[in-house]
Coordinates of C-alpha atoms and ligand atoms in Angstrom, one line a residue:
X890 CA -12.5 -1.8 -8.9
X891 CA -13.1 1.8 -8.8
X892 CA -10.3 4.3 -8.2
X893 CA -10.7 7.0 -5.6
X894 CA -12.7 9.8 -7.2
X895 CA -10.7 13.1 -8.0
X896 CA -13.5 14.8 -5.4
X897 CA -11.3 12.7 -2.5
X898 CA -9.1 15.0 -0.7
X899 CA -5.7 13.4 -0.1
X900 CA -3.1 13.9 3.3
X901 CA 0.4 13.1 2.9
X902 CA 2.3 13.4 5.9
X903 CA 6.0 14.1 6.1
X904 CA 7.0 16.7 3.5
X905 CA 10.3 15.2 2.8
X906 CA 11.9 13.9 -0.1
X907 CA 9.0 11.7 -1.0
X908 CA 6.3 13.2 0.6
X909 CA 6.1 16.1 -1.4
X910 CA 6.8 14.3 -4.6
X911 CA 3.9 12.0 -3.4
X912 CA 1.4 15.3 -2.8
X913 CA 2.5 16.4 -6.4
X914 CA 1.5 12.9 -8.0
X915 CA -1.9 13.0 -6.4
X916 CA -2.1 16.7 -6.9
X917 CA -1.5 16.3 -10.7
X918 CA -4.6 14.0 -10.7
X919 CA -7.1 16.3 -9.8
X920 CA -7.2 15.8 -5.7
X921 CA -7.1 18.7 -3.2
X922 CA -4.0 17.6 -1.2
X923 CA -3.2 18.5 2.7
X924 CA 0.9 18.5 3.0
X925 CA 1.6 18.0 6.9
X926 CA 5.3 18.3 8.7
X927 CA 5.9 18.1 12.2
X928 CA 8.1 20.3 11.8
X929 CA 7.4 24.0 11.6
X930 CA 7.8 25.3 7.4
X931 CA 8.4 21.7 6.6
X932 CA 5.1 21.7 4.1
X933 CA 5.8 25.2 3.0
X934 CA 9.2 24.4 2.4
X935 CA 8.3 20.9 0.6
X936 CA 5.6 22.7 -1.8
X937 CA 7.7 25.9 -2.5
X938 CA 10.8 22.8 -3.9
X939 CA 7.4 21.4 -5.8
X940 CA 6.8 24.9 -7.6
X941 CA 10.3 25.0 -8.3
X942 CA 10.7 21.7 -10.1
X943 CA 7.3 22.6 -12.1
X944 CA 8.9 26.0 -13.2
X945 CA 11.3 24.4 -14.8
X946 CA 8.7 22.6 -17.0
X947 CA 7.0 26.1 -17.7
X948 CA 10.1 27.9 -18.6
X949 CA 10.9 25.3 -21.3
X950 CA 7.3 25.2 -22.3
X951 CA 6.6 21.8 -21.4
X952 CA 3.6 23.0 -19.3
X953 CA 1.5 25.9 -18.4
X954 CA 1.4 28.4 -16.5
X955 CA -1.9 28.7 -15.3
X956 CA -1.9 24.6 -15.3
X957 CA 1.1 24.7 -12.6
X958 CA -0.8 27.7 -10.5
X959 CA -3.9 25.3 -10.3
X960 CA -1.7 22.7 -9.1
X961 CA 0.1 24.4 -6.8
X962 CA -3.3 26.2 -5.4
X963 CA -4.7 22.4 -4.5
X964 CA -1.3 22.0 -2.4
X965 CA -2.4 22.8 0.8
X966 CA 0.3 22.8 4.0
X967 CA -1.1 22.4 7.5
X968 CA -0.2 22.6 10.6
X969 CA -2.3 20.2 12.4
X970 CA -2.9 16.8 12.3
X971 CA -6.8 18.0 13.2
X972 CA -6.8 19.6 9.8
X973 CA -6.4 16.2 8.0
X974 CA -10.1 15.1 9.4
X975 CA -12.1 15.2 5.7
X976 CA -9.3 13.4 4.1
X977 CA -10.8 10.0 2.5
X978 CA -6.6 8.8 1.8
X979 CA -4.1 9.4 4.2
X980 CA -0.4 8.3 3.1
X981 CA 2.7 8.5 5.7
X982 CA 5.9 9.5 4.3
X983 CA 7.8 10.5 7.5
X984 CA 10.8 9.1 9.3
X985 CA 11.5 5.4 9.3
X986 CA 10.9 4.2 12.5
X987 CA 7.8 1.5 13.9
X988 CA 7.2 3.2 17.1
X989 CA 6.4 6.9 15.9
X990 CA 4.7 5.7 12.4
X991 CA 2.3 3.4 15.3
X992 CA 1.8 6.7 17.2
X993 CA 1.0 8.2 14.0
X994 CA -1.7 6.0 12.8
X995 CA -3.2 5.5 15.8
X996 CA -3.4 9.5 16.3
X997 CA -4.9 9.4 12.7
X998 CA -7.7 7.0 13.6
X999 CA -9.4 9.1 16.3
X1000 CA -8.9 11.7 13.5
X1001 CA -10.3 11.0 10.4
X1002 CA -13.3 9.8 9.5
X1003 CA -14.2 5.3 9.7
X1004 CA -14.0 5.1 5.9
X1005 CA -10.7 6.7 5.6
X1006 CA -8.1 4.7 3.7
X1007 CA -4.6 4.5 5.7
X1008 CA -1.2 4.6 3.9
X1009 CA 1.6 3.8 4.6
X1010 CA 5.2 4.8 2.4
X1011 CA 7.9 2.7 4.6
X1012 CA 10.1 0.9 2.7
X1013 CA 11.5 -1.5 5.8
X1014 CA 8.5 -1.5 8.2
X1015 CA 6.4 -4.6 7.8
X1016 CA 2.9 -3.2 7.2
X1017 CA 1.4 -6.0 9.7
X1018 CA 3.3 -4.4 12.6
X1019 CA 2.5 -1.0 11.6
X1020 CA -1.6 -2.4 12.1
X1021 CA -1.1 -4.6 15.2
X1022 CA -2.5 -2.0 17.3
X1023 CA -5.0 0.4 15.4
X1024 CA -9.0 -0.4 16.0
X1025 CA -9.3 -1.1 12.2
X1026 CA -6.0 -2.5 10.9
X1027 CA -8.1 -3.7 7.7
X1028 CA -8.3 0.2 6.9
X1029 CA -4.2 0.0 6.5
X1030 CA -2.0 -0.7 3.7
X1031 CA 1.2 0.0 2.0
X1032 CA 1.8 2.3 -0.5
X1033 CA 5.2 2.3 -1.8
X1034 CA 6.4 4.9 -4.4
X1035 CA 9.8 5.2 -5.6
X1036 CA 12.6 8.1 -5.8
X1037 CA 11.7 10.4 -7.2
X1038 CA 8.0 10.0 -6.7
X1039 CA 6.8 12.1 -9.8
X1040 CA 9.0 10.6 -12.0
X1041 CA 9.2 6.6 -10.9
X1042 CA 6.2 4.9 -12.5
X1043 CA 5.9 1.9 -10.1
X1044 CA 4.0 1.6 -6.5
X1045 CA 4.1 -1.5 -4.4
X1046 CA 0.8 -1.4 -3.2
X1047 CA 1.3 -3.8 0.1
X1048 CA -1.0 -5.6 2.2
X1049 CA -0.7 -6.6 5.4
X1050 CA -2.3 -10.0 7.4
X1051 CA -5.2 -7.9 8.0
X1052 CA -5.6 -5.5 5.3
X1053 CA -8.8 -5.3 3.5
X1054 CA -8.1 -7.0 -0.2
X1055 CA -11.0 -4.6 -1.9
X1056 CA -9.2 -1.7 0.0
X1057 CA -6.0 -2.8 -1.8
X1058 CA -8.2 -2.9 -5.3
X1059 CA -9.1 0.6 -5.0
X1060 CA -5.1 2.1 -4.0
X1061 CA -4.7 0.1 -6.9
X1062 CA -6.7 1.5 -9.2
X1063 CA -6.4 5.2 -8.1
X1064 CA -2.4 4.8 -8.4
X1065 CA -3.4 3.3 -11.9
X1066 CA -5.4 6.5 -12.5
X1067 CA -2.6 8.6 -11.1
X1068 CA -0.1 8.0 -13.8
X1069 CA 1.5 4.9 -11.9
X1070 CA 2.1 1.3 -12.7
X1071 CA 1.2 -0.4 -9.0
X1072 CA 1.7 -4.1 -8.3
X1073 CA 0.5 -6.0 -5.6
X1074 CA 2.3 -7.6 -2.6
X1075 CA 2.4 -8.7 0.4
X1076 CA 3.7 -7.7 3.7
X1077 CA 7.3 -9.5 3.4
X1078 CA 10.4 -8.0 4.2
X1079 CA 11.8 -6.2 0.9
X1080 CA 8.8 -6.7 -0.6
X1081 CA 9.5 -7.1 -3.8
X1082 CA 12.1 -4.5 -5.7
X1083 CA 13.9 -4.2 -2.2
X1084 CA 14.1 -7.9 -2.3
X1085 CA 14.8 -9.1 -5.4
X1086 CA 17.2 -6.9 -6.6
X1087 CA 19.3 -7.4 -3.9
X1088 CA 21.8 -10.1 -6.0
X1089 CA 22.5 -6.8 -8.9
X1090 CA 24.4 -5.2 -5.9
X1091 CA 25.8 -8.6 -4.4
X1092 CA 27.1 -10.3 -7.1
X1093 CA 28.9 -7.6 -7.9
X1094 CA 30.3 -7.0 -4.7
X1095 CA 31.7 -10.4 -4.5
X1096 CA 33.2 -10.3 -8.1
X1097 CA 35.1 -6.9 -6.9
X1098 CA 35.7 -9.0 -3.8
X1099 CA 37.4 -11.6 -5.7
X1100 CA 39.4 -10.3 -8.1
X1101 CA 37.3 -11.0 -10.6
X1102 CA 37.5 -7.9 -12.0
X1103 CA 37.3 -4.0 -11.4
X1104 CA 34.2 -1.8 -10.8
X1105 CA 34.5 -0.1 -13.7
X1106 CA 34.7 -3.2 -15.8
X1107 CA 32.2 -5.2 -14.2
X1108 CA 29.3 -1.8 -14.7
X1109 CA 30.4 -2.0 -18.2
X1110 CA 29.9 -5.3 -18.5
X1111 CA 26.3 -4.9 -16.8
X1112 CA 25.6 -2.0 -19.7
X1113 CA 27.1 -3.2 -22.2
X1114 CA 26.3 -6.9 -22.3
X1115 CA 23.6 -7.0 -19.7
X1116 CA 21.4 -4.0 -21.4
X1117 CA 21.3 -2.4 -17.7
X1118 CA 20.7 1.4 -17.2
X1119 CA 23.5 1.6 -15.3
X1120 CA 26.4 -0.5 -13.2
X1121 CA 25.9 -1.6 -9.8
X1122 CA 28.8 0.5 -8.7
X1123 CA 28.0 3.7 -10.2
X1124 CA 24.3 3.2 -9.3
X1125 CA 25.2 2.5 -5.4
X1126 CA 27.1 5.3 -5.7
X1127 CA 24.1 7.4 -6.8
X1128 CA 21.7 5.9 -3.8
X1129 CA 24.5 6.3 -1.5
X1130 CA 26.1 3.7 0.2
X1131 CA 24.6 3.8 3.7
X1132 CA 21.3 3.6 2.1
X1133 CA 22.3 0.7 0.0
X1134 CA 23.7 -0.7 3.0
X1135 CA 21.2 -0.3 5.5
X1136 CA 18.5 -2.1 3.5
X1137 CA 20.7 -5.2 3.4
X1138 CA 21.4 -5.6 6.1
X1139 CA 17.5 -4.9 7.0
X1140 CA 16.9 -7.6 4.6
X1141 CA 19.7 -10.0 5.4
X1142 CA 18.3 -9.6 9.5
X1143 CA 14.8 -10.2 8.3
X1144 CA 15.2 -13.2 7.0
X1145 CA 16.6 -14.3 9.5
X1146 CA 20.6 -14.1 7.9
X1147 CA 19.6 -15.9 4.8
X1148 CA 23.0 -15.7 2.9
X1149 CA 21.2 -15.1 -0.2
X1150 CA 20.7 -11.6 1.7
X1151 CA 24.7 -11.5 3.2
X1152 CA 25.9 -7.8 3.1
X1153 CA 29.7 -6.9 2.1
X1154 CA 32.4 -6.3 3.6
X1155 CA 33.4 -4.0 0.9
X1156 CA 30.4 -1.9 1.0
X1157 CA 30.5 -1.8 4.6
X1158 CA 33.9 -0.3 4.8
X1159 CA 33.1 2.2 2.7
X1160 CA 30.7 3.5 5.0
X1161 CA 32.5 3.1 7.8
X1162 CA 35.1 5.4 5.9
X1163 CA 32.1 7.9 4.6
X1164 CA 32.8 7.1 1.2
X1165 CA 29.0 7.7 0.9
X1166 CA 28.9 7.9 -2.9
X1167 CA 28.3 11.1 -4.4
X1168 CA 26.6 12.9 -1.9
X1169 CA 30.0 12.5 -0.1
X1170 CA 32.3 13.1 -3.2
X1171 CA 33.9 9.4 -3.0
X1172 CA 32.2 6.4 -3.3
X1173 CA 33.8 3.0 -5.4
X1174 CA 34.4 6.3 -8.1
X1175 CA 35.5 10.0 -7.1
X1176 CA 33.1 12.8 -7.7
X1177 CA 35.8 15.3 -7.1
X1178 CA 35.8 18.1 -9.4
X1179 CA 38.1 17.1 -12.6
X1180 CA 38.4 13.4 -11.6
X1181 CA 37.9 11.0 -14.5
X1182 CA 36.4 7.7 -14.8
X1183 CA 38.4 5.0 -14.7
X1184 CA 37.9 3.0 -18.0
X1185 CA 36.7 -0.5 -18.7
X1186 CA 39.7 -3.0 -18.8
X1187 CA 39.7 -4.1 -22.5
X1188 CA 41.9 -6.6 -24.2
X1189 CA 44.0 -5.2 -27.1
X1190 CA 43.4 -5.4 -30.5
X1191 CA 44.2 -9.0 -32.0
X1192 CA 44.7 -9.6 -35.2
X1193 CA 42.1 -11.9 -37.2
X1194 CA 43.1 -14.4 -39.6
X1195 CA 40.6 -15.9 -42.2
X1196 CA 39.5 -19.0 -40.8
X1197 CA 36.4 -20.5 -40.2
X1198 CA 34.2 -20.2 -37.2
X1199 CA 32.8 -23.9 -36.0
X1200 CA 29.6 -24.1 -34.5
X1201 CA 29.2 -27.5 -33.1
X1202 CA 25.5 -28.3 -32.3
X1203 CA 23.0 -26.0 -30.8
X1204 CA 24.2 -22.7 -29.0
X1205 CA 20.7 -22.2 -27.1
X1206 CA 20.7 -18.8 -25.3
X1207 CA 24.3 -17.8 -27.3
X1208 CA 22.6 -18.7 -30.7
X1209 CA 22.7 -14.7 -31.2
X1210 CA 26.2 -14.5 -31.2
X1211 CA 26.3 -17.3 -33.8
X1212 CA 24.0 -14.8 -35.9
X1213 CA 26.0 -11.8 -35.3
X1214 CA 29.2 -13.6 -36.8
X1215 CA 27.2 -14.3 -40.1
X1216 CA 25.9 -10.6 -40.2
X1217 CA 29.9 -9.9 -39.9
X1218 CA 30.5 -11.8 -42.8
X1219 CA 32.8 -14.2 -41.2
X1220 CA 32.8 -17.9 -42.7
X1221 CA 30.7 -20.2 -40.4
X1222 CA 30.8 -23.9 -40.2
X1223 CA 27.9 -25.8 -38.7
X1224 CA 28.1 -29.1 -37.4
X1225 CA 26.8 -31.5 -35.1
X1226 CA 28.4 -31.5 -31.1
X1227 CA 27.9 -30.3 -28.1
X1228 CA 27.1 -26.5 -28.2
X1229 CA 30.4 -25.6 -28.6
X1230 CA 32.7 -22.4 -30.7
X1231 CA 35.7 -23.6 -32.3
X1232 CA 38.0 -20.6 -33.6
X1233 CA 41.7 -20.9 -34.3
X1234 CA 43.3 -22.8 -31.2
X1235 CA 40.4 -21.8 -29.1
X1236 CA 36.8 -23.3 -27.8
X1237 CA 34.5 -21.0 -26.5
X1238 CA 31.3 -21.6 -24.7
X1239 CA 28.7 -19.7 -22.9
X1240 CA 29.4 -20.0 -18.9
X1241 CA 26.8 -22.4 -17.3
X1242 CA 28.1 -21.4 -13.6
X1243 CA 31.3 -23.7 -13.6
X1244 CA 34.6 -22.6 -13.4
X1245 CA 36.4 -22.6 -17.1
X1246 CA 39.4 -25.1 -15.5
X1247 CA 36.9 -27.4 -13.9
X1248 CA 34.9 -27.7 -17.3
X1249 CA 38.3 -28.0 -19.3
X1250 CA 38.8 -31.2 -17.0
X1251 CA 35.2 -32.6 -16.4
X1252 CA 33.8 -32.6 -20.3
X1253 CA 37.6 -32.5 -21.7
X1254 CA 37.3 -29.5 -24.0
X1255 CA 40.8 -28.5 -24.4
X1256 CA 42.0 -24.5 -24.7
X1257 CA 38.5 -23.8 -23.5
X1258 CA 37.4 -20.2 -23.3
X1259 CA 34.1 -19.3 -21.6
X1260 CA 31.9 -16.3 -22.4
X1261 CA 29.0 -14.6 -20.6
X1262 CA 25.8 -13.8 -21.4
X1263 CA 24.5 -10.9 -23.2
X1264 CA 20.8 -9.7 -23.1
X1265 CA 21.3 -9.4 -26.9
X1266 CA 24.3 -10.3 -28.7
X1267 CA 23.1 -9.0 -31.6
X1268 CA 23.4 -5.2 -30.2
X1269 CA 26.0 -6.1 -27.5
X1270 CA 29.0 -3.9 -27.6
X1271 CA 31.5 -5.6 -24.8
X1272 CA 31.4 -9.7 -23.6
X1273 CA 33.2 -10.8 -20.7
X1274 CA 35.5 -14.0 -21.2
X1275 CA 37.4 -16.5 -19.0
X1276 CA 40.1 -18.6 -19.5
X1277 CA 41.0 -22.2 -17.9
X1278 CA 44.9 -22.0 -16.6
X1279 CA 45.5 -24.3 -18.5
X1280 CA 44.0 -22.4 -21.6
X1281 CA 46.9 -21.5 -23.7
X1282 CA 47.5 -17.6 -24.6
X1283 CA 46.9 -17.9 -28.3
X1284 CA 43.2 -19.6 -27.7
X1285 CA 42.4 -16.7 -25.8
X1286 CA 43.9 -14.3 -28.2
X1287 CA 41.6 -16.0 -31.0
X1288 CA 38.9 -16.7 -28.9
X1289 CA 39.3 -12.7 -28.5
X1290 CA 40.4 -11.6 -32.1
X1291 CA 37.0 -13.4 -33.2
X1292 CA 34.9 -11.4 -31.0
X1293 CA 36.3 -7.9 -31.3
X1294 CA 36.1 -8.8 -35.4
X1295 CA 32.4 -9.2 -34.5
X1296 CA 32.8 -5.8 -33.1
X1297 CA 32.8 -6.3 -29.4
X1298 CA 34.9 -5.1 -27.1
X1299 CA 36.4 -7.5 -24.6
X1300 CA 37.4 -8.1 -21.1
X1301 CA 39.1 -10.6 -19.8
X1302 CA 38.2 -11.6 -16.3
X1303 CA 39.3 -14.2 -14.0
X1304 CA 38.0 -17.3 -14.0
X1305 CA 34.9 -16.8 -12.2
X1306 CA 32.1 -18.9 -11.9
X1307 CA 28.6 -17.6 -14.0
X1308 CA 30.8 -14.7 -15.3
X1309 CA 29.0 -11.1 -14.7
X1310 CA 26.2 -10.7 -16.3
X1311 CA 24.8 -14.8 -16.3
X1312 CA 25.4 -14.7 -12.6
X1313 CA 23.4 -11.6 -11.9
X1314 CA 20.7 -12.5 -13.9
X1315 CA 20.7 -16.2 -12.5
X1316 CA 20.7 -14.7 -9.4
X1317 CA 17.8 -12.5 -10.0
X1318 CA 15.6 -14.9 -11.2
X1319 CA 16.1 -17.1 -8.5
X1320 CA 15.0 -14.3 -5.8
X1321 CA 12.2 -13.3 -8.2
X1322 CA 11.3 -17.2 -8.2
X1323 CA 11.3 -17.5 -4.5
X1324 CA 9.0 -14.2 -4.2
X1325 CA 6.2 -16.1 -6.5
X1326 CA 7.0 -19.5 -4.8
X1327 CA 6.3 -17.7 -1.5
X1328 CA 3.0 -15.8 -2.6
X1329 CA 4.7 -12.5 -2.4
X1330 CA 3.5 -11.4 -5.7
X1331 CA 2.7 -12.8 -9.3
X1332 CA 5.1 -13.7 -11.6
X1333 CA 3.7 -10.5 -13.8
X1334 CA 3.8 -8.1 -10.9
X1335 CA 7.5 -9.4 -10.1
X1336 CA 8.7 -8.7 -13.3
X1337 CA 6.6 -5.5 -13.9
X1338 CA 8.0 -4.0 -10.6
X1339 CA 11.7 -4.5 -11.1
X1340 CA 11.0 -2.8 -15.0
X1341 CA 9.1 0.0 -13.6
X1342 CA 10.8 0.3 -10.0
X1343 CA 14.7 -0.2 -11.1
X1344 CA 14.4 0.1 -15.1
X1345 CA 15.5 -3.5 -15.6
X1346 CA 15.6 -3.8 -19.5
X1347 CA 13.6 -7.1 -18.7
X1348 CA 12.0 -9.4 -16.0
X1349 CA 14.1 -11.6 -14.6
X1350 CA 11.0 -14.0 -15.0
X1351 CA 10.1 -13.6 -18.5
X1352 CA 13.9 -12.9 -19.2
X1353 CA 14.8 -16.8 -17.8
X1354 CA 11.4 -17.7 -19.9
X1355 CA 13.4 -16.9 -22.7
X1356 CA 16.7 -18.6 -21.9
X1357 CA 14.9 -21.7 -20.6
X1358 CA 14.5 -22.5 -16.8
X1359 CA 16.7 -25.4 -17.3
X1360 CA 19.6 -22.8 -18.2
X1361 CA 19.1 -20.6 -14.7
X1362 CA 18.7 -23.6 -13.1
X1363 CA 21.7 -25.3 -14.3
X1364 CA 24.1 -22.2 -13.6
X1365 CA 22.6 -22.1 -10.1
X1366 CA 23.2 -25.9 -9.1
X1367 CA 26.7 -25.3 -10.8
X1368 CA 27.9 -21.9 -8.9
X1369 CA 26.2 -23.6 -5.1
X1370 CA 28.7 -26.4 -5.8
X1371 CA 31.6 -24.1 -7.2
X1372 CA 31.4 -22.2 -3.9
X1373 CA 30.2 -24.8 -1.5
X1374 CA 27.3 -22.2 -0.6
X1375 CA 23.8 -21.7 0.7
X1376 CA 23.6 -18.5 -1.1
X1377 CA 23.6 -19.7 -4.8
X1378 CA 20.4 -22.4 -3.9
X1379 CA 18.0 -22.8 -6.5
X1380 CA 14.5 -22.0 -5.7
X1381 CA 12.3 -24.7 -5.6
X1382 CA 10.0 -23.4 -8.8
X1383 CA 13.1 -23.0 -10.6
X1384 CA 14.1 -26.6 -10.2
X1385 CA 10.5 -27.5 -10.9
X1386 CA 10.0 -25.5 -14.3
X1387 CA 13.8 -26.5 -15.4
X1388 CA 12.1 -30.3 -15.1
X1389 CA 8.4 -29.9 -16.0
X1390 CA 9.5 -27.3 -18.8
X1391 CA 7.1 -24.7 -17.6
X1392 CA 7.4 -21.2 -18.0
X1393 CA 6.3 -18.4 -15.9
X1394 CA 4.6 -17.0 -19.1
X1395 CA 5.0 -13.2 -18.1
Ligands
NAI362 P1 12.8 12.7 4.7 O1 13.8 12.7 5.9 O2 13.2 13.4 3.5 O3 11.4 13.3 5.2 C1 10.7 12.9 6.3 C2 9.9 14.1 6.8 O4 9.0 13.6 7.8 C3 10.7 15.2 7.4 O5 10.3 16.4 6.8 C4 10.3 15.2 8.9 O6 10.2 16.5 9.5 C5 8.9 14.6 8.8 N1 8.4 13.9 10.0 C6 9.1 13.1 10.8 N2 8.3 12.7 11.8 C7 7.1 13.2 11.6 C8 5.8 13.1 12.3 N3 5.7 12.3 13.4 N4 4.8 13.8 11.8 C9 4.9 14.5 10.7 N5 6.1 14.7 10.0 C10 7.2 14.0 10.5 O7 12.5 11.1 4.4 P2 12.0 10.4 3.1 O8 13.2 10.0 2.3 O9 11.0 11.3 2.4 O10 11.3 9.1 3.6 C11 10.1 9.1 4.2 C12 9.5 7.7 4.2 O11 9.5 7.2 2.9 C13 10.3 6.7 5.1 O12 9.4 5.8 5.7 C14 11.1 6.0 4.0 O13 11.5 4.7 4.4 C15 10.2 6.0 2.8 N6 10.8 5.8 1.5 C16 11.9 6.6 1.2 C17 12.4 6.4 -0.1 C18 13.7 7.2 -0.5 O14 14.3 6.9 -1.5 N7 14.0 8.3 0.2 C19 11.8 5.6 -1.1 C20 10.6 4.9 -0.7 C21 10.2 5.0 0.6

């Protein structure tokens, strides 16, 4: 499908924090862009913040002068909605609420022109509501860029129950020609990054919650082992907390209290407290001036004696870490068994969503130590471990000398089910299953998305592709008995891959 020619004049409405990044994206592609506020020097002020993030890029010669002028001169703020009449592509970026974004649209319609394309930014609002009353709902969709728009590659491009599909082809390919990476999907609450990366924040939350471990630990662990940009912690504490909060909770009531969805107590407190994050100068970290980060917990040294390493059988999705002992040098024995480390008094194993005590009991693996994934254990430079109680000190003192002479770092948690960075990732997938399962989007688009969207260093999809369903799967059925729960339920296409061995080839 054709994208919207450049000769298409483009409204945004709402000169906010994404509006005008949104009228500097379509700017930057050529269009002649209207900027409209409500709210008298609203555009002004949202173009003049656009000129002043472009300087920047001229001063250190990333970008010219007379380029920034002839973007700035197709900029154009209005007063009146009347003013918006020739535009072919309308998009909304005003305040959050269904009641004025209806008033909006249907003021737009008696507007503009019958061919004009209707856009809508919201983030919570489904975009079927938004249409229930216009004359031509067909001519509505979403169009949902990212903070900061200029710079976040990915646009949801959402349609509603009656939204023209060809419509939805042409967004498409015009945010395609605009620099961005759009996905389809369909008008569901969250839609998809909103949605599916609600368990990085959750799991989290509930390790903090219990005990588990610290914040700082746990977003080291998600960096460091889990290849993530950043910690859930620090990273709610960037979007600030009431943000964070308010779209769980949107999420959580939109599906109807789905525990999968469950806010936290702990995050919820902190807003009640206006720990807002940075913004505020407090969040789960200070942000006063001279404050300093509170550092990973991290086992001491232990010394390593020359023993060998046993691998017994196949280590599946740990096999790297079985490779990154070899590249130290260390002298490893492989034998048949049952996908087990043997080192010293210990045995390690990678967590499969059980509890280290319970699997100490059930398969009888005595001083067991469990370790957590690592999106690469190659390149990995922390793992988190767990011990059984019953686990003596010296097993975890080799399990741990063995791993810091493989050059990790290591922290000891408590013995929690799925460990960190397995757990999130189970948990991830399984949302990101559900959202294919229930025709929200394609497996590709899922995984593209939560890339491009929230710099995921991998798909949840394609990421469980390479572990195995079976593996996800597994954890999953393991940490829903652990806790009793609803919330750790494995999606239905997760079951069935982890039994017809399919993949979701993205
Ligand atoms: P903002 O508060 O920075 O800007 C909203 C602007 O809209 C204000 O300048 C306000 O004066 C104007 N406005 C309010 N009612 C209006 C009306 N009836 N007509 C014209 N202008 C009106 O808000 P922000 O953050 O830019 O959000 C705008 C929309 O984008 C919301 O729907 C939000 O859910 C969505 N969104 C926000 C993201 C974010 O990270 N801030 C990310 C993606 C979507």
């Amino acid at each position: 499908m054709q994208a919207l020619n450049s000769s298409v004049k483009i409204a945004v409405i709402g000169a906010g924090a994404m509006g005008s990044g949104i009228a500097q994206v379509a700017a930057q592609a050529g269009h002649q862009v209207y900027l409209q506020d409500q709210q008298a020097g609203a555009a002004e002020k949202g173009k003049a913040g656009v000129a002043k993030v472009l300087q920047k890029r001229v001063d250190k010669g990333k970008m010219q002068q007379a380029d920034l002028d002839a973007l700035l001169s197709r900029i154009q703020p209005v007063d009146a909605l009347e003013e918006l009449a020739d535009a072919g592509l309308v998009i909304e970026a005003i305040i959050e609420n269904l009641d004025i974004k209806r008033q909006l649209f249907a003021n737009l319609e008696s507007i503009c022109g019958e061919e004009v394309i209707l856009a809508t930014n919201t983030s919570s609002i489904l975009v079927t509501s938004l249409g229930a009353q216009l004359k031509r709902p067909e001519r509505l969709l979403g169009m949902h860029f990212f903070n900061p728009a200029p710079l976040m590659a990915l646009v949801e491009v959402i349609l509603g129950l009656a939204t023209d599909k060809k419509l939805a082809e042409v967004v498409h390919a015009t945010a395609t020609a605009w620099g961005k990476k759009p996905v389809f999907a369909t008008s569901t609450p969250g839609f998809i990054v909103n949605r599916v990366a609600r368990p990085f924040y959750a799991e989290s939350l509930r390790l903090m919650q219990e005990q588990a471990a610290d914040p700082a630990t746990l977003d080291a662990l998600l960096r460091e082992a889990g290849s993530f940009r950043m910690g859930p912690f620090e990273l709610m504490d960037l979007i600030g907390h009431d943000v964070n909060y308010a779209v769980t909770e949107s999420v959580f009531s939109a599906y109807y209290g789905d525990f999968r969805f469950q806010p936290s107590l702990i995050q919820k407190a902190l807003v009640e407290a206006g720990r807002l994050g940075r913004k505020t100068g407090q969040g789960f970290y200070s942000y006063a001036e001279g404050a300093e980060r509170p550092t990973a917990a991290t086992q001491p040294q232990q010394s390593f004696t020359e023993q060998p390493v046993i691998i017994e059988g196949e280590l599946g999705a740990a096999s790297g870490l079985a490779e990154r002992f070899k590249q130290a040098g260390l002298n490893v024995i492989e034998r048949a068994g049952a996908g087990v480390l043997r080192y010293g008094e210990a045995t390690l194993a990678l967590t499969d969503g059980r509890m280290a005590g319970e699997r100490l009991v059930t398969d009888g693996l005595q001083d067991l130590v469990v370790f957590d994934l690592a999106k690469d254990y190659k390149n990995a430079t922390r793992l988190a471990i767990a011990a059984a109680k019953q686990t003596s000190t010296t097993a975890i003192n080799d399990a741990t000398a063995l791993l810091q002479k493989a050059g990790l770092a290591v922290s000891l948690l408590s013995d929690a089910p799925g460990l960190v960075v397995m757990r999130t990732l189970a948990m991830l997938a399984n949302e990101a299953a559900d959202a294919v399962l229930q025709g929200v989007a394609s497996a590709a688009d899922v995984d593209l998305a939560m890339c491009a969207g929230v710099n995921y260093p991998q798909g949840p999809l394609s990421w469980s592709d390479n572990l195995g369903q079976g593996v996800i799967w597994q954890v999953l059925t393991n940490l829903q008995a652990s806790y009793g729960e609803d919330r750790y339920r494995p999606s239905l296409l997760l079951r069935q891959y982890a039994f017809t061995g399919q993949s979701f080839s993205v």
